[in-house]
Short mmCIF file of C-alpha atoms in Angstrom, two decimals:
data_model
loop_
_atom_site.label_atom_id
_atom_site.label_comp_id
_atom_site.label_asym_id
_atom_site.label_seq_id
_atom_site.Cartn_x
_atom_site.Cartn_y
_atom_site.Cartn_z
CA MET G 5 87.60 87.29 77.68
CA ALA G 6 88.70 87.11 81.33
CA ASP G 7 89.42 83.37 81.04
CA ASP G 8 91.37 84.10 77.91
CA LEU G 9 93.48 86.68 79.78
CA ASP G 10 93.97 84.34 82.75
CA ALA G 11 95.29 81.64 80.42
CA MET G 12 97.63 84.17 78.82
CA LEU G 13 98.94 85.30 82.22
CA GLN G 14 99.47 81.72 83.34
CA GLY G 15 101.42 81.07 80.16
CA CYS G 16 103.53 84.16 80.77
CA ARG G 17 104.31 83.00 84.28
CA ARG G 18 105.67 79.78 82.74
CA HIS G 19 107.77 81.96 80.41
CA ASP G 20 105.81 80.60 77.45
CA ARG G 21 106.93 82.76 74.52
CA ALA G 22 103.63 82.31 72.62
CA ALA G 23 101.65 83.55 75.63
CA GLN G 24 104.04 86.48 76.04
CA ARG G 25 103.48 87.38 72.40
CA GLN G 26 99.69 87.14 72.81
CA LEU G 27 99.77 89.42 75.83
CA TYR G 28 101.94 91.85 73.92
CA GLU G 29 99.57 91.85 70.94
CA ARG G 30 96.65 92.56 73.20
CA PHE G 31 98.15 95.40 75.18
CA HIS G 32 101.05 96.94 73.31
CA ARG G 33 98.98 99.70 71.73
CA THR G 34 97.68 100.71 75.14
CA VAL G 35 101.17 100.82 76.64
CA TYR G 36 102.70 102.62 73.69
CA ARG G 37 99.87 105.16 73.44
CA LEU G 38 100.19 106.11 77.09
CA ALA G 39 103.99 106.18 77.00
CA ALA G 40 104.04 108.30 73.85
CA ARG G 41 101.81 110.91 75.41
CA LEU G 42 103.61 110.81 78.76
CA VAL G 43 107.21 111.02 77.59
CA GLY G 44 107.01 111.82 73.88
CA ALA G 45 107.20 109.66 70.79
CA GLN G 46 111.02 109.52 70.77
CA GLU G 47 111.27 107.63 74.06
CA ALA G 48 107.98 105.76 73.89
CA ALA G 49 109.36 102.66 72.18
CA ASP G 50 112.22 102.23 74.65
CA LEU G 51 109.93 102.71 77.62
CA SER G 52 107.25 100.40 76.20
CA GLN G 53 109.98 97.80 75.83
CA GLU G 54 110.95 98.42 79.44
CA VAL G 55 107.34 98.07 80.58
CA PHE G 56 106.88 94.71 78.87
CA LEU G 57 110.17 93.34 80.16
CA ARG G 58 109.18 94.35 83.67
CA LEU G 59 105.72 92.97 83.11
CA TYR G 60 107.05 89.53 82.16
CA THR G 61 109.60 89.43 84.94
CA THR G 62 107.38 90.73 87.74
CA LEU G 63 104.12 89.06 86.82
CA ASP G 64 104.39 86.94 89.97
CA GLN G 65 103.76 90.14 91.92
CA PHE G 66 100.37 90.57 90.27
CA GLY G 67 98.10 88.87 92.74
CA GLY G 68 94.92 89.29 90.71
CA ARG G 69 93.25 91.41 93.38
CA ALA G 70 93.11 94.40 91.05
CA ALA G 71 92.23 94.33 87.39
CA PHE G 72 95.17 93.41 85.23
CA THR G 73 94.73 96.60 83.21
CA THR G 74 94.98 98.66 86.40
CA TRP G 75 98.26 96.92 87.18
CA LEU G 76 99.51 97.43 83.64
CA TYR G 77 98.57 101.11 83.65
CA ARG G 78 100.36 101.51 86.97
CA LEU G 79 103.47 99.80 85.63
CA THR G 80 103.43 102.00 82.54
CA VAL G 81 102.82 105.25 84.40
CA ASN G 82 105.43 104.45 87.05
CA THR G 83 108.04 103.52 84.46
CA CYS G 84 107.41 106.74 82.55
CA LEU G 85 107.33 108.92 85.68
CA ALA G 86 110.60 107.38 86.88
CA TYR G 87 112.09 108.27 83.51
CA LEU G 88 110.73 111.83 83.70
CA ARG G 89 112.11 112.25 87.22
CA GLN G 90 115.48 111.09 86.01
CA GLN G 91 115.37 113.49 83.07
CA ALA G 92 114.39 116.35 85.37
CA ARG G 93 117.64 115.89 87.29
CA ARG G 94 119.65 116.37 84.13
CA PRO G 95 120.27 119.74 82.50
CA ARG G 96 118.22 120.03 79.34
CA PRO G 97 117.33 122.75 76.87
CA LEU G 98 114.20 124.67 77.72
CA LEU G 99 111.15 123.90 75.69
CA ALA G 100 110.40 126.47 73.07
CA ASP G 101 107.92 129.11 74.14
CA PRO G 102 104.49 128.86 72.62
CA PRO G 103 104.23 130.65 69.29
CA GLY G 104 103.77 134.33 69.88
CA ASN G 105 104.40 137.52 67.97
CA GLY G 106 106.11 136.98 64.67
CA VAL G 107 104.75 133.48 64.14
CA GLY G 108 102.64 133.36 61.03
CA PRO G 109 99.95 130.97 59.89
CA ALA G 110 102.57 128.88 58.11
CA HIS G 111 103.91 127.95 61.53
CA ARG G 112 100.62 126.91 62.94
CA LEU G 113 101.11 123.79 64.91
CA GLU G 114 99.60 120.54 63.84
CA GLN G 115 97.18 119.13 66.36
CA THR G 116 99.58 116.43 67.50
CA ASP G 117 102.46 118.85 67.98
CA LEU G 118 100.18 121.25 69.78
CA LEU G 119 99.03 118.54 72.15
CA GLU G 120 102.60 117.38 72.77
CA GLN G 121 103.75 120.91 73.52
CA ALA G 122 100.84 121.49 75.82
CA LEU G 123 101.37 118.22 77.68
CA ALA G 124 105.08 118.91 78.03
CA ARG G 125 104.20 121.87 80.22
CA LEU G 126 102.40 119.75 82.76
CA ASP G 127 104.20 118.05 85.63
CA GLY G 128 104.47 114.29 85.07
CA PRO G 129 101.84 113.26 87.66
CA LEU G 130 99.33 115.82 86.34
CA ARG G 131 100.00 114.63 82.81
CA ALA G 132 99.35 111.05 83.91
CA VAL G 133 96.00 111.93 85.49
CA PHE G 134 94.93 113.89 82.42
CA LEU G 135 95.89 111.14 79.97
CA LEU G 136 94.32 108.35 81.98
CA ARG G 137 91.09 110.30 81.83
CA GLU G 138 91.12 111.80 78.34
CA VAL G 139 92.96 109.15 76.37
CA GLU G 140 92.30 105.98 78.32
CA GLN G 141 88.80 107.11 79.35
CA LEU G 142 89.14 105.81 82.90
CA ARG G 143 86.69 106.83 85.60
CA TYR G 144 88.00 108.75 88.60
CA HIS G 145 87.96 105.71 90.90
CA GLU G 146 89.90 103.74 88.30
CA ILE G 147 92.52 106.47 87.97
CA ALA G 148 92.71 106.58 91.76
CA ALA G 149 93.40 102.83 91.81
CA VAL G 150 96.12 103.13 89.17
CA LEU G 151 97.91 106.01 90.85
CA GLY G 152 97.21 105.08 94.46
CA ILE G 153 95.65 108.44 95.30
CA PRO G 154 92.16 109.35 96.56
CA PRO G 155 89.45 110.03 93.93
CA GLY G 156 89.12 113.57 95.31
CA THR G 157 92.76 114.18 94.49
CA VAL G 158 92.15 112.84 90.99
CA ALA G 159 89.35 115.39 90.56
CA SER G 160 91.44 118.32 91.79
CA GLN G 161 94.54 117.31 89.78
CA LEU G 162 92.46 116.84 86.66
CA SER G 163 90.89 120.27 87.08
CA ARG G 164 94.34 121.80 87.57
CA ALA G 165 95.75 120.01 84.54
CA ARG G 166 92.91 121.22 82.35
CA THR G 167 93.28 124.79 83.59
CA GLU G 168 97.01 124.78 82.79
CA LEU G 169 96.40 123.29 79.35
CA GLN G 170 93.65 125.82 78.60
CA GLN G 171 95.96 128.67 79.57
CA PHE G 172 98.67 127.37 77.25
CA LEU G 173 96.26 126.92 74.34
CA ARG G 174 94.88 130.43 74.86
CA ARG G 175 98.39 131.84 74.67
CA VAL G 176 99.01 129.91 71.44
CA GLU G 177 95.72 131.11 70.00
CA GLN G 178 96.46 134.69 70.99
CA GLY G 179 99.93 134.46 69.44
CA GLN G 180 98.51 133.18 66.17
CA ARG G 181 95.84 135.90 66.11
CA ASP G 182 98.43 138.58 66.70
CA ALA G 183 100.56 137.18 63.90
CA LEU G 184 97.79 137.47 61.31
CA MET H 7 74.77 129.01 92.08
CA HIS H 8 77.75 131.35 91.91
CA CYS H 9 80.13 131.26 88.97
CA GLU H 10 83.03 130.53 91.31
CA GLN H 11 81.36 127.35 92.48
CA ALA H 12 80.35 126.46 88.94
CA ARG H 13 83.92 126.75 87.67
CA GLN H 14 85.13 124.39 90.38
CA TRP H 15 82.64 121.79 89.27
CA LEU H 16 83.02 122.11 85.50
CA SER H 17 85.77 119.55 85.13
CA ARG H 18 83.82 116.91 87.04
CA PHE H 19 80.65 117.93 85.21
CA GLN H 20 82.30 117.28 81.89
CA ASP H 21 83.41 113.85 83.09
CA GLY H 22 80.00 112.92 84.48
CA GLU H 23 81.52 112.57 87.93
CA LEU H 24 79.24 114.97 89.83
CA ALA H 25 76.46 113.75 92.07
CA PRO H 26 73.07 113.99 90.29
CA ALA H 27 71.86 116.96 92.36
CA MET H 28 75.08 118.91 91.76
CA HIS H 29 75.01 118.00 88.09
CA ALA H 30 71.46 119.29 87.73
CA ALA H 31 72.25 122.53 89.59
CA LEU H 32 75.25 123.21 87.38
CA ALA H 33 73.29 122.38 84.23
CA ASP H 34 70.71 124.97 85.24
CA HIS H 35 73.43 127.54 85.85
CA LEU H 36 75.01 126.88 82.45
CA LYS H 37 71.70 127.68 80.74
CA ILE H 38 71.76 131.23 82.06
CA CYS H 39 75.50 132.02 82.38
CA THR H 40 77.27 132.55 79.08
CA ALA H 41 80.69 132.97 80.75
CA CYS H 42 80.55 129.56 82.44
CA ALA H 43 79.10 128.01 79.29
CA ALA H 44 82.06 129.41 77.36
CA GLU H 45 84.40 127.88 79.91
CA LEU H 46 82.75 124.51 79.41
CA ALA H 47 83.09 124.95 75.64
CA SER H 48 86.80 125.57 76.16
CA LEU H 49 87.08 122.29 78.06
CA THR H 50 85.28 120.57 75.21
CA ASP H 51 87.77 122.08 72.75
CA LEU H 52 90.58 120.61 74.82
CA ARG H 53 88.95 117.19 74.62
CA ARG H 54 88.57 117.57 70.85
CA LEU H 55 92.25 118.42 70.58
CA VAL H 56 93.18 115.16 72.30
CA GLN H 57 90.85 113.20 70.05
CA ALA H 58 92.10 114.97 66.91
CA ALA H 59 95.70 114.19 67.75
CA GLY H 60 94.97 110.56 66.96
CA GLU H 61 96.73 107.47 68.21
CA PRO H 62 100.50 107.15 67.91
CA GLU H 63 101.60 104.07 66.00
CA PRO H 64 104.02 101.70 67.78
CA PRO H 65 107.11 100.76 65.79
CA GLY H 66 106.71 97.51 63.85
CA ASP H 67 109.78 95.90 65.39
CA LEU H 68 108.82 96.49 69.00
CA TRP H 69 108.02 92.84 69.72
CA GLU H 70 111.32 91.73 68.19
CA ARG H 71 113.16 94.17 70.43
CA ILE H 72 111.33 92.89 73.48
CA SER H 73 111.66 89.20 72.67
CA GLN H 74 115.39 89.58 72.15
CA GLN H 75 115.66 90.81 75.73
CA LEU H 76 113.56 88.05 77.22
CA PRO H 77 115.49 85.27 78.92
CA ASP H 78 115.53 81.94 77.13
CA PRO H 79 112.73 79.86 78.70
CA ALA H 80 115.06 76.86 78.69
CA ARG H 81 117.71 78.73 80.70
CA PRO H 82 117.64 78.17 84.47
CA ARG H 83 116.54 81.14 86.51
CA SER H 84 119.08 83.58 87.73
CA ARG H 85 121.35 82.00 90.30
CA TRP H 86 121.20 84.80 92.83
CA ARG H 87 117.42 84.50 93.03
CA GLN H 88 117.40 80.75 93.59
CA PRO H 89 116.67 79.43 97.06
CA GLY H 90 119.83 78.64 98.94
CA ARG H 91 121.82 81.42 97.33
CA THR H 92 121.10 83.65 100.25
CA VAL H 93 124.52 84.98 101.08
CA VAL H 94 124.75 87.35 98.17
CA ALA H 95 121.09 88.19 98.53
CA ALA H 96 121.71 89.03 102.16
CA GLY H 97 124.58 91.15 100.94
CA VAL H 98 122.23 93.16 98.77
CA LEU H 99 120.08 93.91 101.71
CA LEU H 100 122.94 94.66 104.03
CA VAL H 101 124.67 97.02 101.69
CA VAL H 102 121.48 98.67 100.55
CA LEU H 103 120.50 99.17 104.14
CA VAL H 104 123.93 100.31 105.21
CA ALA H 105 124.11 102.69 102.31
CA GLY H 106 120.57 103.84 102.92
CA GLY H 107 121.35 105.27 106.29
CA LEU H 108 117.68 105.92 107.04
CA GLY H 109 117.37 103.63 110.02
CA LEU H 110 115.38 101.21 107.92
CA ARG H 111 117.86 98.44 108.50
CA GLN H 112 116.51 97.84 111.99
CA ALA H 113 113.29 96.75 110.34
CA PHE H 114 114.79 93.81 108.52
CA HIS H 115 117.16 91.07 109.45
CA SER H 116 120.28 91.26 107.38
CA ALA H 117 120.20 87.56 106.56
CA GLN H 118 116.73 87.76 105.05
CA PRO H 119 116.86 86.31 101.54
CA LEU H 120 115.49 88.16 98.59
CA PRO H 121 112.18 86.64 97.57
CA ALA H 122 112.25 85.27 94.05
CA ALA H 123 111.51 87.89 91.44
CA ALA H 124 110.41 90.42 94.02
CA GLY H 125 113.84 91.92 94.58
CA LEU H 126 113.18 93.31 98.03
CA PRO H 127 111.08 92.24 101.00
CA PRO H 128 107.34 92.76 100.53
CA ALA H 129 107.30 94.89 103.67
CA TRP H 130 109.08 97.61 101.68
CA GLN H 131 106.43 97.68 99.00
CA PRO H 132 104.06 100.30 100.47
CA TYR H 133 106.98 102.62 101.12
CA LEU H 134 108.38 102.07 97.67
CA ASP H 135 104.96 102.43 96.10
CA SER H 136 104.69 105.83 97.74
CA ARG H 137 107.83 106.78 95.84
CA GLN H 138 106.35 105.25 92.70
CA LEU H 139 109.36 103.01 92.26
CA SER H 140 107.85 100.33 90.11
CA HIS H 141 111.25 99.19 89.02
CA VAL H 142 112.29 98.03 92.46
CA GLY H 143 114.37 94.95 92.03
CA ASP H 144 113.35 94.58 88.42
CA PRO H 145 116.11 93.34 86.16
CA VAL H 146 117.54 95.86 83.74
CA ARG H 147 120.34 95.78 81.25
CA LEU H 148 123.44 97.46 82.60
CA ASP H 149 123.51 99.89 79.69
CA GLN H 150 119.94 100.92 80.52
CA ALA H 151 120.34 101.21 84.28
CA ALA H 152 121.64 104.78 84.00
CA ARG H 153 118.25 105.87 82.67
CA PHE H 154 116.67 105.25 86.04
CA VAL H 155 119.21 106.65 88.45
CA SER H 156 120.81 110.02 89.04
CA PHE H 157 124.43 108.89 89.05
CA ARG H 158 126.87 107.58 86.49
CA VAL H 159 126.65 103.90 85.64
CA PRO H 160 129.33 102.83 83.17
CA ALA H 161 127.72 100.68 80.48
CA ASP H 162 130.84 98.51 80.32
CA LEU H 163 131.24 98.04 84.04
CA SER H 164 132.97 94.74 84.63
CA LEU H 165 135.14 92.68 86.92
CA PRO H 166 138.23 90.75 85.84
CA GLU H 167 137.56 88.19 83.15
CA ASP H 168 137.00 85.38 85.64
CA TYR H 169 133.69 87.05 86.45
CA GLN H 170 130.65 87.32 84.19
CA LEU H 171 127.78 89.74 84.75
CA GLU H 172 124.81 87.58 85.70
CA ASP H 173 122.13 90.05 86.73
CA CYS H 174 121.61 93.73 87.11
CA CYS H 175 118.67 95.45 88.74
CA VAL H 176 117.59 98.86 89.96
CA CYS H 177 116.33 99.02 93.54
CA GLY H 178 115.20 101.76 95.89
CA ASP H 179 116.72 101.88 99.35
CA GLY H 180 114.13 104.23 100.82
CA CYS H 181 116.21 107.30 100.01
CA CYS H 182 117.91 106.89 96.67
CA ASP H 183 117.95 104.60 93.70
CA VAL H 184 120.52 101.85 93.76
CA VAL H 185 121.96 99.71 90.99
CA CYS H 186 122.86 96.14 91.99
CA CYS H 187 124.95 93.95 89.69
CA CYS H 188 125.75 90.34 90.41
CA PHE H 189 128.91 88.87 88.88
CA VAL H 190 129.49 85.14 88.88
CA GLY H 191 133.02 83.78 89.01
CA ARG H 192 134.33 80.24 88.75
CA THR H 193 133.88 79.56 92.43
CA ASP H 194 132.13 82.54 93.93
CA GLN H 195 129.79 85.46 93.34
CA VAL H 196 130.41 89.15 93.81
CA LEU H 197 127.85 91.85 94.15
CA LEU H 198 128.51 95.41 93.08
CA VAL H 199 126.14 98.08 94.41
CA LEU H 200 126.21 101.64 93.12
CA CYS H 201 124.35 104.65 94.46
CA ALA H 202 124.69 108.42 94.46
CA ASP H 203 127.88 110.02 95.74
CA GLY H 204 127.44 111.76 99.09
CA HIS H 205 124.84 109.25 100.19
CA PRO H 206 125.20 108.86 103.95
CA VAL H 207 126.92 105.59 104.78
CA ARG H 208 126.60 104.10 108.25
CA THR H 209 128.14 100.89 109.41
CA ASN H 210 127.95 98.96 112.63
CA GLY H 211 131.07 99.95 114.53
CA PRO H 212 134.50 100.70 113.12
CA PRO H 213 135.56 99.06 109.85
CA LEU H 214 137.62 95.87 109.93
CA ALA H 215 140.25 97.57 107.80
CA GLN H 216 140.75 100.77 105.84
CA PRO H 217 143.14 100.00 102.98
CA ARG H 218 143.93 102.64 100.36
CA ILE H 219 143.27 101.94 96.71
CA ASN H 220 144.21 104.34 93.95
CA GLY H 221 144.92 106.99 96.58
CA LYS H 222 141.60 106.80 98.41
CA SER H 223 140.47 105.21 101.64
CA VAL H 224 138.20 102.17 101.43
CA ARG H 225 136.21 100.90 104.38
CA VAL H 226 136.04 97.13 104.74
CA VAL H 227 133.16 95.71 106.77
CA ARG H 228 131.91 92.21 107.44
CA CYS H 229 128.79 91.03 105.62
CA ALA H 230 127.62 87.64 106.90
CA ASP H 231 130.62 85.39 106.17
CA ARG H 232 131.86 87.67 103.40
CA LEU H 233 133.63 91.00 103.25
CA ALA H 234 132.38 94.22 101.75
CA ALA H 235 134.31 97.28 100.60
CA LEU H 236 132.70 100.73 100.63
CA TRP H 237 134.12 103.80 98.90
CA GLN H 238 133.40 106.77 96.64
CA ALA H 239 134.49 106.88 93.02
CA ASN H 240 133.89 109.57 90.44
CA GLY H 241 130.48 110.69 91.61
CA THR H 242 129.27 107.27 92.68
CA ALA H 243 129.14 105.52 96.06
CA VAL H 244 130.32 101.96 95.54
CA SER H 245 129.92 98.80 97.61
CA LEU H 246 131.54 95.54 96.60
CA ILE H 247 130.59 92.40 98.49
CA GLY H 248 131.48 88.77 98.19
CA PRO H 249 135.11 87.81 98.72
CA ARG H 250 136.11 86.18 101.96
CA ASP H 251 139.71 87.17 101.53
CA LEU H 252 140.81 90.76 102.16
CA ASP H 253 143.50 90.72 99.46
CA GLN H 254 141.01 89.51 96.86
CA LEU H 255 138.51 92.16 97.97
CA VAL H 256 141.07 94.93 97.64
CA GLN H 257 142.19 93.63 94.24
CA LEU H 258 138.61 93.64 92.91
CA ALA H 259 137.86 97.03 94.45
CA ARG H 260 140.96 98.47 92.78
CA TYR H 261 139.85 97.05 89.43
CA VAL H 262 136.34 98.51 89.75
CA ASP H 263 137.65 101.85 90.94
CA GLN H 264 139.91 102.11 87.90
CA ARG H 265 136.96 101.40 85.59
CA LEU H 266 134.88 104.06 87.30
CA GLN H 267 137.69 106.60 87.27
CA ALA H 268 138.18 106.00 83.57
CA GLU H 269 134.63 107.24 82.91
CA PRO H 270 134.57 110.82 81.64
#
C-alpha cells in the first residue's frame, strides 16, 4: 500500500495525469468529507478543488518525513480555515438561533442539518479538532501533528468543543420539548 | 474521585486517551455517580449524531473541474519560477518585504530567488505555519484570489494587451496576505503585488520620484535593476515592479490604477 502511494506521488511530481487521477480517487472522499463539515456543503467542492490543485503544485514540499495523510489533512484544514478567516472578515447574516419556542415537531431538524448548525457555532480551529477526532478518527498525537499543536492542547480543545456542542444540542432539545 | 475531576477527564476517557490508572479510577467513579454517567451518555449521543449524519457525497464532476485547472504536462513550467529568472522573483521578495514593514526584510537578501514551487524562502515556513497559511506562494486563479485575502482583487485585473497574465499566487508577508501576479510582455515581465490598504509601507530612503497619476501620489523606488511604483487605490495597496524606464512604469501604473478605480 505504501509502495503504491509512493509510486503515485512520484507520478504526480512528474505531472503524470494518470497518477494525479489515482491520487484523487484515493483521497477525494477524505478531503471532501472534511471540507464539507468544516465549511459546509456549499463551499466544500470549491475548497476540495483548491486543496487538490495545491496538493499537485506543492507536492515537492512534502518531504516524506510525516505521513502523507497528515500532510493532506493539514493542507485541507489550513485551506478551509483560511477560507473561514476570510469569511469572518466579511459582514454576513447571523446564523439562525436554535429552534426554540414556537417550533413544532414538523420543524425538527434532520440529523445532518442539526450537526451542521451545531458545528457552525464552533470556532474554526475547534471545529477542526472535533472533526479530526470524531469523523476522521485520529488519535490525539495524530491531530497534534496535523495542526501543529501539543497533544495536551488537542485534549483541552476537544473537551471545549464537545461542551459547546452539548450546550447547543440541549438548547435545541429543550426548544423542541417546549414546542410540544 | 470528585465529580469535578471526573468531568475534566470524560472527553479523554471516551477517546481512550487516559492513562490506564486514570481510566480505571474514572470507570470506578462512573459506576457510582449517575450524574457523571449521564454526562458520558451525553457525549456518546454527540458521537452518535456525527455518525448518523452520514458521509457527504462529493459532486461527480469534481475531478473534471480539477483536471481542467491543472497545467498541461507538456507546457514548460512557469517562467518566473525557472532558474535564472531571478529579477522578478527578487522583486516579489523586495516588494513583499517593503510592504510588510515588519522588519523581516533584514532577514533575507533582496536578491534571493524564489525557490521553485515553494514561493517564499523556506526560512519563512515556521512563521507562516504558525499563521496557518498553507497557501503561501501557491498558484491560484486570479478570480479565486479574492477568496483568500481581505481586500478587493478585481477578477479581470490586467495590463495593456502586450502583457499576458502568466501566474498568480497568494503569499503571506508576515503581517497580511498578499496577491502576486506576474504578467509577461513581449520583451519583459511585470509583477503586480496587491495587499490591504493602510498596510505600513517602508522604503529605504526617499523615493527616486513621486509622480502623480490619476490625482494621487505614487512613490517610485529602485528594485534591483528595475523600478517599482507603490501607491494606494480603492482600498488596496499596490506595487508594480518591472520596467526599467520611468515613463513606462508610470504608464502601466496609470493603467492599473484606472482598472482598480473602476471596481465598485
